[in-house]
Short mmCIF file of C-alpha atoms in Angstrom, two decimals:
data_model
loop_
_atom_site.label_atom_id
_atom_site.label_comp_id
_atom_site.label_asym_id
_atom_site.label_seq_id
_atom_site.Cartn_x
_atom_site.Cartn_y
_atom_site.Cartn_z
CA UNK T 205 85.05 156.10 41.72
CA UNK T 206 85.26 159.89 40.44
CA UNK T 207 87.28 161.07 37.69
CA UNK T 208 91.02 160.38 38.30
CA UNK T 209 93.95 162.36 35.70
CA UNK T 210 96.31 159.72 34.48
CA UNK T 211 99.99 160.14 36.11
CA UNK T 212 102.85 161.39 34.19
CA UNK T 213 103.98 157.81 33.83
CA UNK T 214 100.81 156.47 32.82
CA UNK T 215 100.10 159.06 30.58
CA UNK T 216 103.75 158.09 29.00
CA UNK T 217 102.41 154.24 28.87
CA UNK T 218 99.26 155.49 27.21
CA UNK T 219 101.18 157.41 24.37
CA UNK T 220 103.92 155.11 23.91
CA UNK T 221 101.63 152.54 22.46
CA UNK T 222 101.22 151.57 18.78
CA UNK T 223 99.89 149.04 16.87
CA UNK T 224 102.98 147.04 16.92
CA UNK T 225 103.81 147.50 20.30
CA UNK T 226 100.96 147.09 22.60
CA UNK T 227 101.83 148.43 26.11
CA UNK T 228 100.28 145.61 28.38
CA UNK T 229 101.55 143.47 30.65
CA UNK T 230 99.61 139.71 31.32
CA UNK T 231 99.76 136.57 33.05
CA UNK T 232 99.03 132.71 31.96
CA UNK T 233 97.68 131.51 35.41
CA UNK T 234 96.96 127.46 34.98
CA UNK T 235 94.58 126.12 37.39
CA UNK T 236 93.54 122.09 37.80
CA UNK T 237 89.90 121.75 37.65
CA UNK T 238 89.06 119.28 40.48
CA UNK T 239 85.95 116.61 41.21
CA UNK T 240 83.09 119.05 42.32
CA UNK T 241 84.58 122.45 41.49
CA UNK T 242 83.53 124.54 38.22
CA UNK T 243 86.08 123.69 35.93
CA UNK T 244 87.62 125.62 33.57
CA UNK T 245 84.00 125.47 31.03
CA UNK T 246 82.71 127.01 34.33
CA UNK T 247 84.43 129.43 36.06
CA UNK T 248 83.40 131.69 32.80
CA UNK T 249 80.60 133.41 34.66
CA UNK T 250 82.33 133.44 38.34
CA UNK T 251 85.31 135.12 36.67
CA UNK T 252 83.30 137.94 35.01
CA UNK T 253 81.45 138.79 38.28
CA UNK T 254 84.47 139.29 40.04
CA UNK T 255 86.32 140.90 37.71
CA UNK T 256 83.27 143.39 37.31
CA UNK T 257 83.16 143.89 41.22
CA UNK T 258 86.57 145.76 40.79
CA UNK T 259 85.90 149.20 40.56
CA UNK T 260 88.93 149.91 38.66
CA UNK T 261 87.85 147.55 35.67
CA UNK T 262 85.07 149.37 34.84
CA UNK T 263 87.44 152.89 34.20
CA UNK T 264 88.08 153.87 30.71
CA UNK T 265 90.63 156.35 29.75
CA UNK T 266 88.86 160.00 28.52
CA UNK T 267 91.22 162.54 26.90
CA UNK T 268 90.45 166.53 29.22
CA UNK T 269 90.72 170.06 28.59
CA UNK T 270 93.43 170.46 30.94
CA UNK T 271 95.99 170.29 31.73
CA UNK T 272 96.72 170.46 27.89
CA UNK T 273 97.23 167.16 26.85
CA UNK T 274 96.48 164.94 29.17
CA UNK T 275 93.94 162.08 29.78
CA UNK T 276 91.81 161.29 32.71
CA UNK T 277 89.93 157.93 34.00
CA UNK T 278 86.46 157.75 34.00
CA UNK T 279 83.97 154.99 34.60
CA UNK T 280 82.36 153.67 31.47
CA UNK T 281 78.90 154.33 31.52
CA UNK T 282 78.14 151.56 29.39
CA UNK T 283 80.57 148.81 30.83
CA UNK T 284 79.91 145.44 30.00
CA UNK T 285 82.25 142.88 31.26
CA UNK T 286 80.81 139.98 28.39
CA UNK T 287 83.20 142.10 26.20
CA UNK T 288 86.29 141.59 28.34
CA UNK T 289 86.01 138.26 29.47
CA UNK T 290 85.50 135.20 27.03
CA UNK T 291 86.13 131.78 26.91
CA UNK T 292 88.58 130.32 23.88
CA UNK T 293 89.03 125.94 23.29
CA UNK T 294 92.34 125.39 22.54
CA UNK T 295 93.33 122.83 20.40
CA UNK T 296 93.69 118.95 21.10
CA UNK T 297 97.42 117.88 21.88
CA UNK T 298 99.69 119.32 24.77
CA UNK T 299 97.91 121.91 26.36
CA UNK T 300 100.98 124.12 27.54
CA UNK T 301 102.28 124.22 24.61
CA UNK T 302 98.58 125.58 23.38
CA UNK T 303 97.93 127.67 25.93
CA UNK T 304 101.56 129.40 25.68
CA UNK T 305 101.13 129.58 21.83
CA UNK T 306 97.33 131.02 21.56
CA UNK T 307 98.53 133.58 24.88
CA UNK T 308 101.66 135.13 22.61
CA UNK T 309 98.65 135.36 19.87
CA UNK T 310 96.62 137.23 22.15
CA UNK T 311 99.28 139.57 23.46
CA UNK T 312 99.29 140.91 20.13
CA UNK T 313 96.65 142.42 20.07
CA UNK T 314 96.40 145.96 21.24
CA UNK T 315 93.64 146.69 23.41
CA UNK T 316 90.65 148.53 22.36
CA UNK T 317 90.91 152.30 23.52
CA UNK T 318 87.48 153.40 23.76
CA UNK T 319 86.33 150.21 26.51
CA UNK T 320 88.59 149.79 29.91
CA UNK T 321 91.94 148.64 29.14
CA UNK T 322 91.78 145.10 30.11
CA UNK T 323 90.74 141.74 29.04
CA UNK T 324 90.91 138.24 30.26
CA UNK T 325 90.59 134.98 28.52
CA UNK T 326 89.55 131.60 30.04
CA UNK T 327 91.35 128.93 27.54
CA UNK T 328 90.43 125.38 27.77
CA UNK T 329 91.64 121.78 26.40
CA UNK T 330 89.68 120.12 23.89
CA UNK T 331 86.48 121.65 21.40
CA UNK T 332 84.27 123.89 22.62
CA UNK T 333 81.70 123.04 24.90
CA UNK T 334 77.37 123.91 23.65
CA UNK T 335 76.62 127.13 24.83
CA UNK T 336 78.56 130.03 25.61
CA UNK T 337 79.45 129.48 29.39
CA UNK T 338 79.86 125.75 28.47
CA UNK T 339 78.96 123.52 31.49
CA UNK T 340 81.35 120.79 32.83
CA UNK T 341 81.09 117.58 32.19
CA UNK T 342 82.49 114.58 34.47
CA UNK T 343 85.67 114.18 32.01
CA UNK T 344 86.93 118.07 33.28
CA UNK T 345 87.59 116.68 36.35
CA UNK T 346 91.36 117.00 37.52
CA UNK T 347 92.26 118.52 33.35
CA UNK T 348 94.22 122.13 33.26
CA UNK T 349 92.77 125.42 32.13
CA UNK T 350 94.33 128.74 32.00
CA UNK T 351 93.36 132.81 32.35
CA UNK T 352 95.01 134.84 30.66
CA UNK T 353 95.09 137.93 32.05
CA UNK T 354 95.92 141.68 29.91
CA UNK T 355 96.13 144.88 31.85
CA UNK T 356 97.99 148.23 29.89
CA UNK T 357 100.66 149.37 31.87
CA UNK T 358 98.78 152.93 32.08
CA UNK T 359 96.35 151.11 34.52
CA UNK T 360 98.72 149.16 36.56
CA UNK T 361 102.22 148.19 37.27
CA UNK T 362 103.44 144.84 38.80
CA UNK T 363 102.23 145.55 41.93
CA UNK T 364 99.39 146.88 41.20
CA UNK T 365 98.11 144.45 38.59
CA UNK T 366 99.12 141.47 41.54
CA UNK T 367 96.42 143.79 43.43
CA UNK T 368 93.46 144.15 40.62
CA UNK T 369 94.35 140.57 39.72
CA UNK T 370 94.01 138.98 42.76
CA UNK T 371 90.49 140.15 43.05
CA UNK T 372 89.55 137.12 41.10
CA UNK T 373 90.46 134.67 43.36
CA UNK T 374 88.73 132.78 46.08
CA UNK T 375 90.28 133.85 49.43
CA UNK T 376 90.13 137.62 48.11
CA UNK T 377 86.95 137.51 46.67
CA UNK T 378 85.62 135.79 49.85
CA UNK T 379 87.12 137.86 52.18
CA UNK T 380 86.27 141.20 50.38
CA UNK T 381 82.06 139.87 49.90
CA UNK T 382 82.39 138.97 54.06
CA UNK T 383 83.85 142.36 54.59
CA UNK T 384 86.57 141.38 56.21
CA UNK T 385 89.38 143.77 54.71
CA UNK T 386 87.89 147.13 53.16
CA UNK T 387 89.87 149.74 51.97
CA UNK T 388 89.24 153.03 53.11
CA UNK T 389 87.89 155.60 50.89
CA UNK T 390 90.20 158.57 49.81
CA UNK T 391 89.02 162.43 50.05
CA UNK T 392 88.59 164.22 46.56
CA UNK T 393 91.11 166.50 46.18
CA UNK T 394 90.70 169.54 43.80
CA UNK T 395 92.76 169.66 40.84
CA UNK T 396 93.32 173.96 42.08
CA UNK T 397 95.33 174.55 45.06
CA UNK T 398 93.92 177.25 48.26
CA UNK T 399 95.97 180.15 48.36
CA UNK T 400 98.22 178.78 51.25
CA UNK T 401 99.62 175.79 49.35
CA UNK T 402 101.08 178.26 46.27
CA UNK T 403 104.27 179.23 48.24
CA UNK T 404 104.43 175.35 49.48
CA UNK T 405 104.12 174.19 45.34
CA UNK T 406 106.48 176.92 44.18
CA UNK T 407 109.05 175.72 46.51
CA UNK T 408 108.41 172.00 45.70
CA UNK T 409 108.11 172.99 41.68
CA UNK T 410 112.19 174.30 41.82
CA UNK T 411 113.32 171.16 43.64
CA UNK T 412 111.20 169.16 41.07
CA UNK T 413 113.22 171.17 38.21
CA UNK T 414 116.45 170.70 39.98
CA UNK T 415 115.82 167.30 40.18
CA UNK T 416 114.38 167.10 36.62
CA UNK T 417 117.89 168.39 35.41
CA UNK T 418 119.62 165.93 37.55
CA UNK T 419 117.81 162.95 36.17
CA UNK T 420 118.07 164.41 32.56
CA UNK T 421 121.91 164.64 32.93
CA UNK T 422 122.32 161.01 34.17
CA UNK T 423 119.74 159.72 31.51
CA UNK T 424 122.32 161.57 28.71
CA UNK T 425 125.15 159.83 30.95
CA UNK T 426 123.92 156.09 30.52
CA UNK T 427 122.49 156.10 26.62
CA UNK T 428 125.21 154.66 24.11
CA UNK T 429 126.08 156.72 20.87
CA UNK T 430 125.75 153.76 19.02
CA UNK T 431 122.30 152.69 19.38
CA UNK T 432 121.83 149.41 17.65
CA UNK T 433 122.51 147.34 21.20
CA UNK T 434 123.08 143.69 21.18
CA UNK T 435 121.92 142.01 17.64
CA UNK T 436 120.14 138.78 19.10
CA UNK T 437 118.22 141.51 21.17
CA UNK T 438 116.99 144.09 18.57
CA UNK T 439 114.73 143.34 16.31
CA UNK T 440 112.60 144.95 13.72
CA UNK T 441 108.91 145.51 14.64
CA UNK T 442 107.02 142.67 13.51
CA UNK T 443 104.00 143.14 15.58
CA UNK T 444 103.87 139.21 16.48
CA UNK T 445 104.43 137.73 19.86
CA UNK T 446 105.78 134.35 20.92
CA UNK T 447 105.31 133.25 24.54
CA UNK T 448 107.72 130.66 26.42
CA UNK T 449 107.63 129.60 30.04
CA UNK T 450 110.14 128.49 32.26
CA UNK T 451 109.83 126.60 36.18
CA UNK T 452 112.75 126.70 38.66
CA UNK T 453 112.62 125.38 41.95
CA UNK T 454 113.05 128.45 44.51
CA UNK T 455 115.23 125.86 46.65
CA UNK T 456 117.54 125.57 44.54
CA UNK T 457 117.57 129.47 44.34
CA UNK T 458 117.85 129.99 48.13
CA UNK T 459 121.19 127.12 48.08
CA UNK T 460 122.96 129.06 45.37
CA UNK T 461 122.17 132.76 47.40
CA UNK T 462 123.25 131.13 50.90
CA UNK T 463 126.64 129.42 49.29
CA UNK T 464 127.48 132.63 47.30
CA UNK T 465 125.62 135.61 49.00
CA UNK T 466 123.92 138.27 47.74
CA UNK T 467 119.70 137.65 47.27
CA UNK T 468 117.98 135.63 45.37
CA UNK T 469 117.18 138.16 42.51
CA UNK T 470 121.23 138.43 42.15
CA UNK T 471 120.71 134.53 41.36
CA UNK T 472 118.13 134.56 38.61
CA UNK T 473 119.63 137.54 36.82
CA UNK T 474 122.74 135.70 36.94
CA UNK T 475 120.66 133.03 35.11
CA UNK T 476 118.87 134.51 32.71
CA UNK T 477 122.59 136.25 31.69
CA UNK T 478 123.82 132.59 31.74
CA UNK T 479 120.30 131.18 29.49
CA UNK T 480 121.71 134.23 26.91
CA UNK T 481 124.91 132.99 26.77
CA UNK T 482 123.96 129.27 25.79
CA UNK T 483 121.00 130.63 23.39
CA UNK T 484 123.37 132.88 21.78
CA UNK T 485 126.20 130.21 20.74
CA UNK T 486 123.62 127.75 20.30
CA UNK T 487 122.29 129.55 17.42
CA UNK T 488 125.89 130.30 16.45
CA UNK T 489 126.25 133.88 16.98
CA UNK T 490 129.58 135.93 18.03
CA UNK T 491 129.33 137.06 21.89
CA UNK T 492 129.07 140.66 22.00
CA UNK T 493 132.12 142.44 23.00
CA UNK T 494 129.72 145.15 24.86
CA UNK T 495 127.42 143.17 27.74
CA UNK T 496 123.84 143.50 26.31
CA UNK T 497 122.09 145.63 29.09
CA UNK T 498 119.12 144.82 31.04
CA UNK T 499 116.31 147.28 32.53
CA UNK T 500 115.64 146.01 35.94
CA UNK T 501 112.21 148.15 37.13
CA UNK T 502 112.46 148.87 40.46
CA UNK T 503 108.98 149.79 42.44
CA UNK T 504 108.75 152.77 44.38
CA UNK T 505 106.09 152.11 46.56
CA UNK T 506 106.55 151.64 50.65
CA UNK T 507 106.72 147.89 51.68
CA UNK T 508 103.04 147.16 53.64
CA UNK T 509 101.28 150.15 51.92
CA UNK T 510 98.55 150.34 49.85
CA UNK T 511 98.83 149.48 46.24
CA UNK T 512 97.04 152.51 44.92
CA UNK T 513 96.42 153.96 41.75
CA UNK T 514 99.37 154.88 39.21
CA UNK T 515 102.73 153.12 38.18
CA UNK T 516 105.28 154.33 40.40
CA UNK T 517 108.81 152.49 39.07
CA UNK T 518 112.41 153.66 38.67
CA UNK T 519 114.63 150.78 37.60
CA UNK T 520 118.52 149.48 37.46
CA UNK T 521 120.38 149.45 34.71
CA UNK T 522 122.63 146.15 34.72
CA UNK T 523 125.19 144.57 32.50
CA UNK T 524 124.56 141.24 31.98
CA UNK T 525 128.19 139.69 31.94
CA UNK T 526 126.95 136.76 28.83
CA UNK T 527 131.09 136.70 27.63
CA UNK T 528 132.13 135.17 30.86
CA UNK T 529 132.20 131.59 30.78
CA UNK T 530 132.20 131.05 34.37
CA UNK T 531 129.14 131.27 36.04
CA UNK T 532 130.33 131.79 39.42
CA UNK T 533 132.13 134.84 37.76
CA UNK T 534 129.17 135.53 36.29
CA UNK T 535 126.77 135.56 39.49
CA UNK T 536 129.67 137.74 41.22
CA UNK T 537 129.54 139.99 38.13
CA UNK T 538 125.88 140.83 38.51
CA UNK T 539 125.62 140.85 42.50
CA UNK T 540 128.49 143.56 42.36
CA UNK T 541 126.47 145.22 39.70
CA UNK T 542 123.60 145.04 41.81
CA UNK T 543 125.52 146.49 44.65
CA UNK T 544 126.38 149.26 42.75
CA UNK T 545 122.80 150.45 41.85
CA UNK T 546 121.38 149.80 45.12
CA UNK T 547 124.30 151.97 46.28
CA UNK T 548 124.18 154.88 43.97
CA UNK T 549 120.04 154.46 44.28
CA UNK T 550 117.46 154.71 41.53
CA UNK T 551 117.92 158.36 40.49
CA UNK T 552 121.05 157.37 38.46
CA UNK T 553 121.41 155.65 34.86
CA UNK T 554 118.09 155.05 32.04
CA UNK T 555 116.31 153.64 34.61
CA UNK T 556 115.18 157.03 36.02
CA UNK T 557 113.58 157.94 32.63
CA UNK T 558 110.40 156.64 34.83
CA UNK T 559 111.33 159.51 37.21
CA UNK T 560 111.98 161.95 34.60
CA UNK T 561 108.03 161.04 33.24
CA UNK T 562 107.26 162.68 36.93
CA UNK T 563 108.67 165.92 35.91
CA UNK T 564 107.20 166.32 32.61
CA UNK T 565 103.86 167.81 31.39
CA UNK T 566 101.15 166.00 30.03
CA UNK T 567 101.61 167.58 26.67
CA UNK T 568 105.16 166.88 26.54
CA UNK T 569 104.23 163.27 26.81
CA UNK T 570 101.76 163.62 23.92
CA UNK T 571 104.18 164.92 21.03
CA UNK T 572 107.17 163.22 22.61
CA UNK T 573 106.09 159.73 22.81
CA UNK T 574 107.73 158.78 19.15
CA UNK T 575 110.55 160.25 19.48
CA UNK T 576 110.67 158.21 23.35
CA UNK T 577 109.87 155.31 22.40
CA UNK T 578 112.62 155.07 19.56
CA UNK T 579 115.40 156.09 22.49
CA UNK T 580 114.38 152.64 24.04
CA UNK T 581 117.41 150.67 22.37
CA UNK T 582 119.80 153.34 23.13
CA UNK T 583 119.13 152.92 26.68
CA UNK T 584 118.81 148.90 27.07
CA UNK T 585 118.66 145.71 25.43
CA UNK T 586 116.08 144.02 27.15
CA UNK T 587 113.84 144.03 30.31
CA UNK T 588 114.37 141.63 32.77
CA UNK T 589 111.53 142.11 35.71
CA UNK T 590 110.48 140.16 38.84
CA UNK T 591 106.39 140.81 40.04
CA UNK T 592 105.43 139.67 43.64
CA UNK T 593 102.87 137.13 44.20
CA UNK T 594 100.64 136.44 47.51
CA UNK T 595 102.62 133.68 49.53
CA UNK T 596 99.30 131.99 50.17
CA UNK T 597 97.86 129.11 48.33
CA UNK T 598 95.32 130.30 45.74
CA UNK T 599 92.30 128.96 43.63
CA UNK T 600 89.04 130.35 41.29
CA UNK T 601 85.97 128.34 42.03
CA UNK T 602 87.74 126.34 44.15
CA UNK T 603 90.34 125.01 41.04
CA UNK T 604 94.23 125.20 42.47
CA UNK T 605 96.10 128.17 41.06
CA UNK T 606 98.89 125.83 39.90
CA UNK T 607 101.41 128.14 37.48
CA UNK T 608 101.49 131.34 36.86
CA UNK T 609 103.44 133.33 34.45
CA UNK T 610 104.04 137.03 33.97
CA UNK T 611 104.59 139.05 30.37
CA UNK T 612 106.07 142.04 30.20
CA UNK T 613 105.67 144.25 27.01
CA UNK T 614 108.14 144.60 23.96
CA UNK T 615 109.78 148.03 24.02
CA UNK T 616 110.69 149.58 20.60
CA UNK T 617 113.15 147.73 18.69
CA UNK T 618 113.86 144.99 20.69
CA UNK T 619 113.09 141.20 20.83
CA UNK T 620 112.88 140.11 23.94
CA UNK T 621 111.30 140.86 27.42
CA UNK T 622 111.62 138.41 30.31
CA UNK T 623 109.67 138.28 33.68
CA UNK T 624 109.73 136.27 36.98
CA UNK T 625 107.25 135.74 40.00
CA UNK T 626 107.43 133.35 42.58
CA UNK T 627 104.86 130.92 43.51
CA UNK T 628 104.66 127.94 45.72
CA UNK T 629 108.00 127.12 45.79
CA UNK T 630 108.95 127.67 42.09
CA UNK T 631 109.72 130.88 40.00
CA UNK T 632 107.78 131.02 36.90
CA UNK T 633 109.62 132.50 34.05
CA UNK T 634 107.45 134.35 31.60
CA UNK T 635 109.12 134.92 28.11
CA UNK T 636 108.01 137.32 24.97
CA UNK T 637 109.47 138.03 22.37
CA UNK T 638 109.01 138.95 18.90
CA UNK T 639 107.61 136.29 16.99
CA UNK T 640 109.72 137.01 13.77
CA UNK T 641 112.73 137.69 15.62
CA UNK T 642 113.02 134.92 17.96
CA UNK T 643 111.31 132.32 16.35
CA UNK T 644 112.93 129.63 18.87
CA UNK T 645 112.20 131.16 22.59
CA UNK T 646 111.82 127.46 23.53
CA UNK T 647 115.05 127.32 23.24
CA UNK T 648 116.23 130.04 25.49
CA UNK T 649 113.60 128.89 28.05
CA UNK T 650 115.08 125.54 28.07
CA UNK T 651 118.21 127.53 28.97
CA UNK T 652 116.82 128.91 31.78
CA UNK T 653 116.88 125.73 33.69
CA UNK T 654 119.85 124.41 32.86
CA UNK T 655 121.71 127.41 33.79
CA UNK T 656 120.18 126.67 37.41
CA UNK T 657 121.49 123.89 37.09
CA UNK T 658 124.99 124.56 36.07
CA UNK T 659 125.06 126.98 39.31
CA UNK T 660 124.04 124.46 41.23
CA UNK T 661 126.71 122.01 39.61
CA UNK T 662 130.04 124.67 40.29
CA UNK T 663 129.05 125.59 43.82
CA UNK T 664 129.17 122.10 45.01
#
């Protein structure tokens, strides 16, 4: 893989990070180590050889001469995957509880700049085994362990982490060492363009502009004067991170959507507005007059197409109706809400700052990246995003993929980030927040599920 310039938006990603506010997204994926399998002591090896038969793994971001400003991937010369992918004990007593606490640990740390942008963690119950790649004795058999996963956004959104991700497991791994799918290579294209494309760019760089004006103006429409948002949902920056999960069965998901209509995504929005709700007067706080609102990333890329390199999001902007004591009135709240940005499209409301990042240059993003990230709270109070999953059944070293839960980074200035994927049958709810700020996220998870519930209870 040649050198590759960051896009706008992951150049904005790459700037927008500081030391409190790490921009990378993860997943806790819990696997059950079964009789004759590796186990979790060792799948440490398997998992470093297929995470350094990705190609894009072993790319580092460089910083170029031009365009002014701007940053370009590169492969690291001196790549060794022993110092992204390492093995951590947790310790004894209930090992979700463990692996959720040591995981909001390790999503606190920023990832180092000059190695790829990734790292991975294999966490285990009990002590530490002898040795380094630990071998697995008889009493491993049928006991959890978890990978934790860390990818900055500048490498990959949802999609496209699912898609680096999943080359760790078996039935990719397998099928990509037999040959069976290969992706075919892309032509080099020069960074100058031939003399006939200059009338074509000149002609696409004024619709750009018009467009960048467009977005600007509806950016400026949608951010509040008053930017200090919802108060359970702005926070300080402490620089710590708490992790909670959350299971609901999809089932009960699909019998809510077919009683009230609308899709299933209208449902779990409607819950996590509902989990607020109970959090918030459960720790005693006045219901904000102004619905907190929630950043609902929308990907851009074509259904059945190749993942690619490069975010490419927009997003919704939704008010997330927490006052209304009625949940029915609160799914029909956010599925008309829903409606509304589906109708209008994603080139309306903060959302399309993602957009804008299209329009701007590289060193724009550079020297604007402060004053960006600082906007954050004037546009939303919290992220709320769903990442696809394979439908198939997966497993590493022939141990069951079992859970898996996303994260989703902090923005500036506020608490609390939540994300959703579906996965045999069950949506895993992946929860950060700021440690400081939130300092019971159990709680809230816990309200996750019995908002389902409650649905479930009013629509007979």
């Amino acid at each position: 893989m040649t050198t590759e310039l960051l896009a706008p938006l992951d150049l904005a990603f790459w700037h927008l990070e500081t030391a409190d506010h790490p921009m990378h997204l993860g997943a806790l994926a819990v696997f059950t180590a079964a009789a004759g399998t590796a186990g979790g002591a060792g799948v440490l090896e398997l998992l470093a050889a297929r995470a350094a038969a990705v190609p894009r793994l072993r790319m580092r971001v460089r910083d170029v001469l031009l365009p002014v400003g701007g940053a370009a991937w590169a492969v690291d010369k001196g790549f060794d995957v022993r110092r992204h992918v390492r093995r951590l004990p947790l310790p004894e007593g209930d090992f979700a509880a463990e692996a959720a606490r040591l995981a909001g640990e390790l999503m606190e740390r920023p990832l180092e700049r000059g190695l790829p942008p990734w790292e991975m963690y294999v966490l285990t119950p009990g002590p530490a085994a002898a040795g380094a790649g630990g071998g697995r004795g008889a009493e491993e058999c049928g006991r959890p362990f978890a990978v934790l996963v860390k990818l900055h956004h500048a490498l990959a959104d949802g999609m496209r982490a699912v898609a680096i991700g999943a080359g760790i497991f078996d039935q990719i791994a397998d099928a990509r060492s037999a040959g069976v799918r290969k992706v075919r290579p892309v032509a080099p294209r020069s960074w100058l363009p031939g003399p006939w494309q200059v009338a074509g760019l000149a002609r696409g760089r004024i619709e750009e502009l018009g467009r960048a004006v467009g977005i600007g103006a509806s950016v400026v429409r949608a951010s509040r004067l008053d930017p200090r948002g919802t108060p359970a949902l702005t926070a300080g920056s402490s620089g710590t991170r708490r992790l909670a999960t959350a299971t609901l069965d999809l089932e009960d998901v699909q019998r809510i959507r077919r009683a009230t209509g609308g899709t299933a995504n209208d449902v779990l929005l409607a819950t996590v507005a509902g989990a607020l709700r109970r959090w918030m007067l459960e720790r005693g706080e006045r219901l904000p007059a102004v619905p907190p609102r929630a950043l609902v990333p929308v990907s851009r890329r074509r259904p059945g197409s190749q993942p690619g390199s490069g975010n490419k999001l927009s997003a919704y902007l939704l008010a997330l109706p927490v006052a209304e004591a009625d949940p029915r009135a609160r799914l029909a709240a956010v599925r008309e809400g829903m409606d509304r940005n589906k109708s209008d499209g994603p080139w309306r409301g903060a959302g399309a700052v993602a957009l804008l990042a299209d329009q701007l240059p590289a060193l724009a993003h550079r020297l604007g990246a402060p004053l960006a990230g600082n906007a954050a709270r004037m546009l939303f109070d919290i992220l709320v995003t769903s990442v696809p999953l394979p439908r198939s059944r997966l497993s590493l070293g022939g141990c069951p993929l079992r859970e898996v839960y996303p994260m989703a980074p902090l923005a500036r200035g506020q608490s609390l980030a939540v994300a959703l994927s579906t996965y045999g049958g069950r949506v895993h709810v992946g929860l950060v927040a700021d440690g400081k700020a939130v300092p019971d996220l159990e709680q809230l998870a816990r309200g996750m599920t019995d908002e389902l519930e409650e649905l479930l209870r009013v629509i007979g």
